Structure formats: structure tokens, C-alpha cells
mmCIF file of C-alpha atoms in Angstrom:
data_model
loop_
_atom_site.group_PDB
_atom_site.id
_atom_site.type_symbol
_atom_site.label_atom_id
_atom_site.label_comp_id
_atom_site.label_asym_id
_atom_site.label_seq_id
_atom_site.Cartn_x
_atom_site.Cartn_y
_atom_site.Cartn_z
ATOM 1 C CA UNK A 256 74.783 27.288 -11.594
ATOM 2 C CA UNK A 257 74.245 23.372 -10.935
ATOM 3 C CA UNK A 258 71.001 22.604 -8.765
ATOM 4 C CA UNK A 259 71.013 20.225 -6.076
ATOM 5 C CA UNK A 260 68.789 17.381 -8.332
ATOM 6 C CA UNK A 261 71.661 17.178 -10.629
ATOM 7 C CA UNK A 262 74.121 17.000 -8.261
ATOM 8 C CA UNK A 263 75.571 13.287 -6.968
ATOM 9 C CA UNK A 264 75.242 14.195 -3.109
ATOM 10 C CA UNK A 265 72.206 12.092 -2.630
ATOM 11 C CA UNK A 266 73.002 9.629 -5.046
ATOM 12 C CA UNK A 267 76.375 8.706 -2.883
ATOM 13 C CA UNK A 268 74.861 9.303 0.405
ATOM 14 C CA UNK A 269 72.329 6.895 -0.430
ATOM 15 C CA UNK A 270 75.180 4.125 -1.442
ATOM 16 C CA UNK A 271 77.059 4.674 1.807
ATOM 17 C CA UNK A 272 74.340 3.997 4.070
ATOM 18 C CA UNK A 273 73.225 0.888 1.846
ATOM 19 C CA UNK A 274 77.259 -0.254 2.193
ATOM 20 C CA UNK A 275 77.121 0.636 5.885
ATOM 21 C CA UNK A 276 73.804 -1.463 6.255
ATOM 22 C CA UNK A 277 75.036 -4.087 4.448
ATOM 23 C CA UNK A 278 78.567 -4.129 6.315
ATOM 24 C CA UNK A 279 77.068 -4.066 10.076
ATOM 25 C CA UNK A 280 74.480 -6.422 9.174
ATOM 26 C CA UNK A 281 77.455 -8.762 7.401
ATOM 27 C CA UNK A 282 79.326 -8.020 11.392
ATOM 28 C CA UNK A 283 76.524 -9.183 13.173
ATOM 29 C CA UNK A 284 75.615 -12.445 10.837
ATOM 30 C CA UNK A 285 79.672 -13.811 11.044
ATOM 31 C CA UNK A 286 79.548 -12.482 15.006
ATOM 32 C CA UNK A 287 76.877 -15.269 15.213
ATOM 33 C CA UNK A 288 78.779 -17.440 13.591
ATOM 34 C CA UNK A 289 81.932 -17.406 16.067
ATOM 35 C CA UNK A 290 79.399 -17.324 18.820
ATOM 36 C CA UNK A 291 77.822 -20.629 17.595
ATOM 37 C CA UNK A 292 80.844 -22.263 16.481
ATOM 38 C CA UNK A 293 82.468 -21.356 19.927
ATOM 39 C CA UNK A 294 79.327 -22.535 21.994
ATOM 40 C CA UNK A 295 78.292 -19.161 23.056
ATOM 41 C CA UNK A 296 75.333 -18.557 21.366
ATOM 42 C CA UNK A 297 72.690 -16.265 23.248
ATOM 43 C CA UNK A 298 68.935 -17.552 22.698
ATOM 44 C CA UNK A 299 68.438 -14.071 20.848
ATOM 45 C CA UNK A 300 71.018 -14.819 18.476
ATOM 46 C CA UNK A 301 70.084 -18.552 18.032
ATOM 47 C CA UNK A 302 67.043 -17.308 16.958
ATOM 48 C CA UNK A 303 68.424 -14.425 14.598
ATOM 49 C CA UNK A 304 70.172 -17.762 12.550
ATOM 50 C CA UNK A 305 67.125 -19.648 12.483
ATOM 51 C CA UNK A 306 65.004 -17.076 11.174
ATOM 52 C CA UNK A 307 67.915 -16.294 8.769
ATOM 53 C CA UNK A 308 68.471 -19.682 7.576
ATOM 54 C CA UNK A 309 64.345 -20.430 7.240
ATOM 55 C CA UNK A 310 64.396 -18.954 3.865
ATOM 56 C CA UNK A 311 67.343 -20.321 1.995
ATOM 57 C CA UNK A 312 66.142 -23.871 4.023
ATOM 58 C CA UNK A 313 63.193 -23.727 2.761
ATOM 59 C CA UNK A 314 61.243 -23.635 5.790
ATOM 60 C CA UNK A 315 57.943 -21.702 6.070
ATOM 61 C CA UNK A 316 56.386 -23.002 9.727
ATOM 62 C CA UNK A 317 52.899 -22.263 10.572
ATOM 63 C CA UNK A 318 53.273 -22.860 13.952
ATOM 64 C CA UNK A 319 55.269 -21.347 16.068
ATOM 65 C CA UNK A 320 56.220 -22.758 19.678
ATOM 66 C CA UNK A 321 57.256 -20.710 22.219
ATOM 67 C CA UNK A 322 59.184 -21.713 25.310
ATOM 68 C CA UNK A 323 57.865 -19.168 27.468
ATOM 69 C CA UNK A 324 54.381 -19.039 26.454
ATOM 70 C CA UNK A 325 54.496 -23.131 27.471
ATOM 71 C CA UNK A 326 56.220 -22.313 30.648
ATOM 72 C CA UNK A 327 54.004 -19.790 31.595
ATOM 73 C CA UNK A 328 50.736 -21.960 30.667
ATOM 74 C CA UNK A 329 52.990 -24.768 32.721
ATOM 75 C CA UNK A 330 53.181 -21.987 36.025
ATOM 76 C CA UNK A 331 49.112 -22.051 35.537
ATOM 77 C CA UNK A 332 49.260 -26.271 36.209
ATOM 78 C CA UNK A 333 52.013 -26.852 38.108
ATOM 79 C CA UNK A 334 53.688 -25.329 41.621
ATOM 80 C CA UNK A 335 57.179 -23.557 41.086
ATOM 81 C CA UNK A 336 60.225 -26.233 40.608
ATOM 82 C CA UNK A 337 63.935 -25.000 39.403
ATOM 83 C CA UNK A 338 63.997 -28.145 36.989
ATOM 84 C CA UNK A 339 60.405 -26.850 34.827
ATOM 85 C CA UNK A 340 62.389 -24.542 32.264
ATOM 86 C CA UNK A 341 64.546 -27.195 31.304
ATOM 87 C CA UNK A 342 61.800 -29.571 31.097
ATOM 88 C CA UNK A 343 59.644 -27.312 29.610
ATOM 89 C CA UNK A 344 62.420 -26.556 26.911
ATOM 90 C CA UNK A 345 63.535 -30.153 26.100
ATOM 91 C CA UNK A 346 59.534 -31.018 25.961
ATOM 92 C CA UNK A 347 59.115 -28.274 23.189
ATOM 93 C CA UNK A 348 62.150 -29.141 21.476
ATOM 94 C CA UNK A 349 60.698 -33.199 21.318
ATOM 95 C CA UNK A 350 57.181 -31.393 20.354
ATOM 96 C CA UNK A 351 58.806 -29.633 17.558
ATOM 97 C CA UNK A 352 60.363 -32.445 16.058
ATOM 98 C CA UNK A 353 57.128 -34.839 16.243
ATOM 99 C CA UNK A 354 54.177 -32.059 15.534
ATOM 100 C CA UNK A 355 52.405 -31.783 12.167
ATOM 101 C CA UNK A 356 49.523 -29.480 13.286
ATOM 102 C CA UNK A 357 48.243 -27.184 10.675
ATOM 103 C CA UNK A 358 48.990 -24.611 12.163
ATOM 104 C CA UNK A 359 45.782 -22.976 14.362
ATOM 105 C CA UNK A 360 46.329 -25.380 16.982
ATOM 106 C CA UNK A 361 49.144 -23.579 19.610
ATOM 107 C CA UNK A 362 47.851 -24.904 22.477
ATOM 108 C CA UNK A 363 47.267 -27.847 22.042
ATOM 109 C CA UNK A 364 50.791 -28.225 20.985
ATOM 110 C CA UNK A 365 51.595 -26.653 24.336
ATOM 111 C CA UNK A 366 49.542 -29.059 26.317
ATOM 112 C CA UNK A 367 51.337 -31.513 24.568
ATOM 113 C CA UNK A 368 54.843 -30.459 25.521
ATOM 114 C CA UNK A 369 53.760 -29.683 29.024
ATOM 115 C CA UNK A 370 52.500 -33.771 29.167
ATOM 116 C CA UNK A 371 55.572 -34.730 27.941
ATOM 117 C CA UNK A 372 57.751 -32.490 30.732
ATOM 118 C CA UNK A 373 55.592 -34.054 33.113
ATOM 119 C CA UNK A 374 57.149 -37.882 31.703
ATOM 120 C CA UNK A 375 60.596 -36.363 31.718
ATOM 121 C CA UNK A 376 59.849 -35.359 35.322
ATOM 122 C CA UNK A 377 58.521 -38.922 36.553
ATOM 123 C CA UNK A 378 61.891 -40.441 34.456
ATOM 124 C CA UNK A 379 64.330 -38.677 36.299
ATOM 125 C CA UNK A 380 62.424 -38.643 39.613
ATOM 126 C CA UNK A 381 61.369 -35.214 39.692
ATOM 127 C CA UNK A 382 58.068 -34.369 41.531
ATOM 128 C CA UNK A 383 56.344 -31.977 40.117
ATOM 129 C CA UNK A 384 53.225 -30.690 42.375
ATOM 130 C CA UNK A 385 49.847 -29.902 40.624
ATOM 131 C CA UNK A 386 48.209 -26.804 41.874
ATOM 132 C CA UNK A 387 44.865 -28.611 42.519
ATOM 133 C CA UNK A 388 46.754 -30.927 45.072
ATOM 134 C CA UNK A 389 48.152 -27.921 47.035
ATOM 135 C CA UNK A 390 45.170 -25.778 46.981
ATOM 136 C CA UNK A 391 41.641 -26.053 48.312
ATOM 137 C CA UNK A 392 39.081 -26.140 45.972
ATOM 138 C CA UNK A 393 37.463 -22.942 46.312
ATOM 139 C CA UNK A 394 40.976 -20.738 46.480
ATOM 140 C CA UNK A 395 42.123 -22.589 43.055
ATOM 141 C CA UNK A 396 41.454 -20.114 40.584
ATOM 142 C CA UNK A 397 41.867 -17.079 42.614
ATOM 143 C CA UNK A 398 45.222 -18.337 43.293
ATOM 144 C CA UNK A 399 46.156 -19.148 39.684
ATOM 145 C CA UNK A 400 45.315 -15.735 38.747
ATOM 146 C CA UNK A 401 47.068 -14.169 41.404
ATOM 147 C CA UNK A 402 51.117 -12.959 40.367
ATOM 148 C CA UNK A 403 54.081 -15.521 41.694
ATOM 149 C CA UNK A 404 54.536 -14.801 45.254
ATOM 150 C CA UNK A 405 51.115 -12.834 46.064
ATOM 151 C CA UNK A 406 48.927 -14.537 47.898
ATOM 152 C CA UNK A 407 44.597 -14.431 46.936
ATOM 153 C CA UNK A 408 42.315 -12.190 49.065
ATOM 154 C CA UNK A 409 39.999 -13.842 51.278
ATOM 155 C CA UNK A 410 36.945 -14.960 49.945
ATOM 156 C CA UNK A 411 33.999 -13.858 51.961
ATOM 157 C CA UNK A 412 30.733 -14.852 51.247
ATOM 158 C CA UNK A 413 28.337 -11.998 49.635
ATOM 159 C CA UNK A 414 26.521 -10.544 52.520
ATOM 160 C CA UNK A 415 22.701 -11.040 52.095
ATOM 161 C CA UNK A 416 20.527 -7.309 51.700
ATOM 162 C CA UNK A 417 17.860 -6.309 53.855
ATOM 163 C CA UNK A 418 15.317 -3.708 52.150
ATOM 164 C CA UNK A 419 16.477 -1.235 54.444
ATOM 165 C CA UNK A 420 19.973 -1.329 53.412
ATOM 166 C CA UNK A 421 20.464 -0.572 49.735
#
């Protein structure tokens, strides 16, 4: 009688998953490939190709900049306007190309790339409002910490106590 350790069972089950792996992870790479070469290329997979191609390029970046996180920060300084992504987005993209931080310094590339939307806006006649010229001083940072579309609580001042109440 043969036991189950000598047997090639897990031996070939093994190889056919690695082949399956291999082959789905082959589909996806070349369905990236049409998508780019087509102009159809999803920001999830752009990023799948650059992280692919950072090895065999040779790139190892220390710093990472993130559209959103700059957008978000940019939400914090600036009122809502339908033309901040893509000025946000083409800021980064210049901020990429020109930074040489060493690598602990995120946000001040960020503040960089939000300066540089705010040029792109005054280029192309865009006016993008500051939150401290729409606000009053004392409901700025209740405001900015409140989500999109919520508006802050009143403040009241604290009410003074008496010793007979508490």
C-alpha cells in the first residue's frame, strides 16, 4: 500500500495553482496593456504598471505623493471648485517631476503642489476662494473640521458658575 507522502497529488496540485497564478496574473498584466495602449487605462491599473515597472526601472521612491491626500489637505484651504482635482492632479504631477526631498517631508511636498494649483488657477482665470475670506474668524476652524456640506454648531460663550450651581 502507497501512502499519501509518496504519492504525486500534492506535488501536481501545487504546480497547477502556481501555473494558474502565473496565467491570471500574465491576463491581467497584457489586459493593462490593451487598456493603456487603447487609452483606457483606469487610475487603479495605471498604478498596477507603475508599481510593476518600478523594479525592472530601477526606481525605488521614498516619497510617495498622493493625489487625494493633496486634495483633501487642498478642501482644508480652499472653498469647493469643480476645476481643484484637475489642478490638484496636474500640480502633483509638476511636483513629482521637480521634487528631490529625502523622503520625510510629504507635506511639504503637498503644500508645494497645492501653491502651484493655486498659479495654474490665476493662469487660466480660475478663482479659487480661501476659506479665511469666506468665514469669520472665530467659525474658521470649527468649520474646517466640520464634513462637506454640514454646517458648525453655534458657538456660545461658556456660561460663567455661581457657587450655588455646580
Amino acid at each position: 500500500m502507497s501512502s499519501i507522502a509518496s504519492s504525486p497529488a500534492p506535488w501536481l496540485t501545487d504546480t497547477v495553482r502556481w501555473w494558474c497564478y502565473r496565467l491570471t496574473k500574465t491576463f491581467e498584466r497584457f489586459q493593462r496593456a490593451v487598456q493603456y495602449a487603447t487609452g483606457h487605462l483606469s487610475t487603479d491599473n495605471a498604478q498596477h504598471i507603475m508599481l510593476d515597472c518600478c523594479y525592472d526601472a530601477g526606481w525605488h521612491p521614498l516619497l510617495i505623493l498622493d493625489v487625494q491626500e493633496t486634495f483633501t489637505e487642498a478642501r482644508e484651504i480652499f472653498t469647493d471648485h469643480p476645476a481643484l482635482p484637475h489642478l490638484i492632479a496636474a500640480a502633483c504631477s509638476r511636483v513629482a517631476s521637480k521634487w528631490e526631498g529625502n523622503g520625510d517631508d510629504s507635506h511639504e511636498a503637498r503644500r508645494w503642489a497645492i501653491e502651484i494649483a493655486e498659479d495654474y488657477a490665476a493662469h487660466t482665470n480660475i478663482k479659487l476662494v480661501r476659506w479665511t475670506d469666506v468665514l469669520p474668524p472665530s467659525n474658521r476652524r470649527l468649520e474646517r473640521l466640520s464634513p462637506p456640506g454640514m454646517r458648525s454648531p453655534p458657538v456660545h460663550p461658556p456660561t460663567p458658575r455661581t457657587p450655588g450651581n455646580g
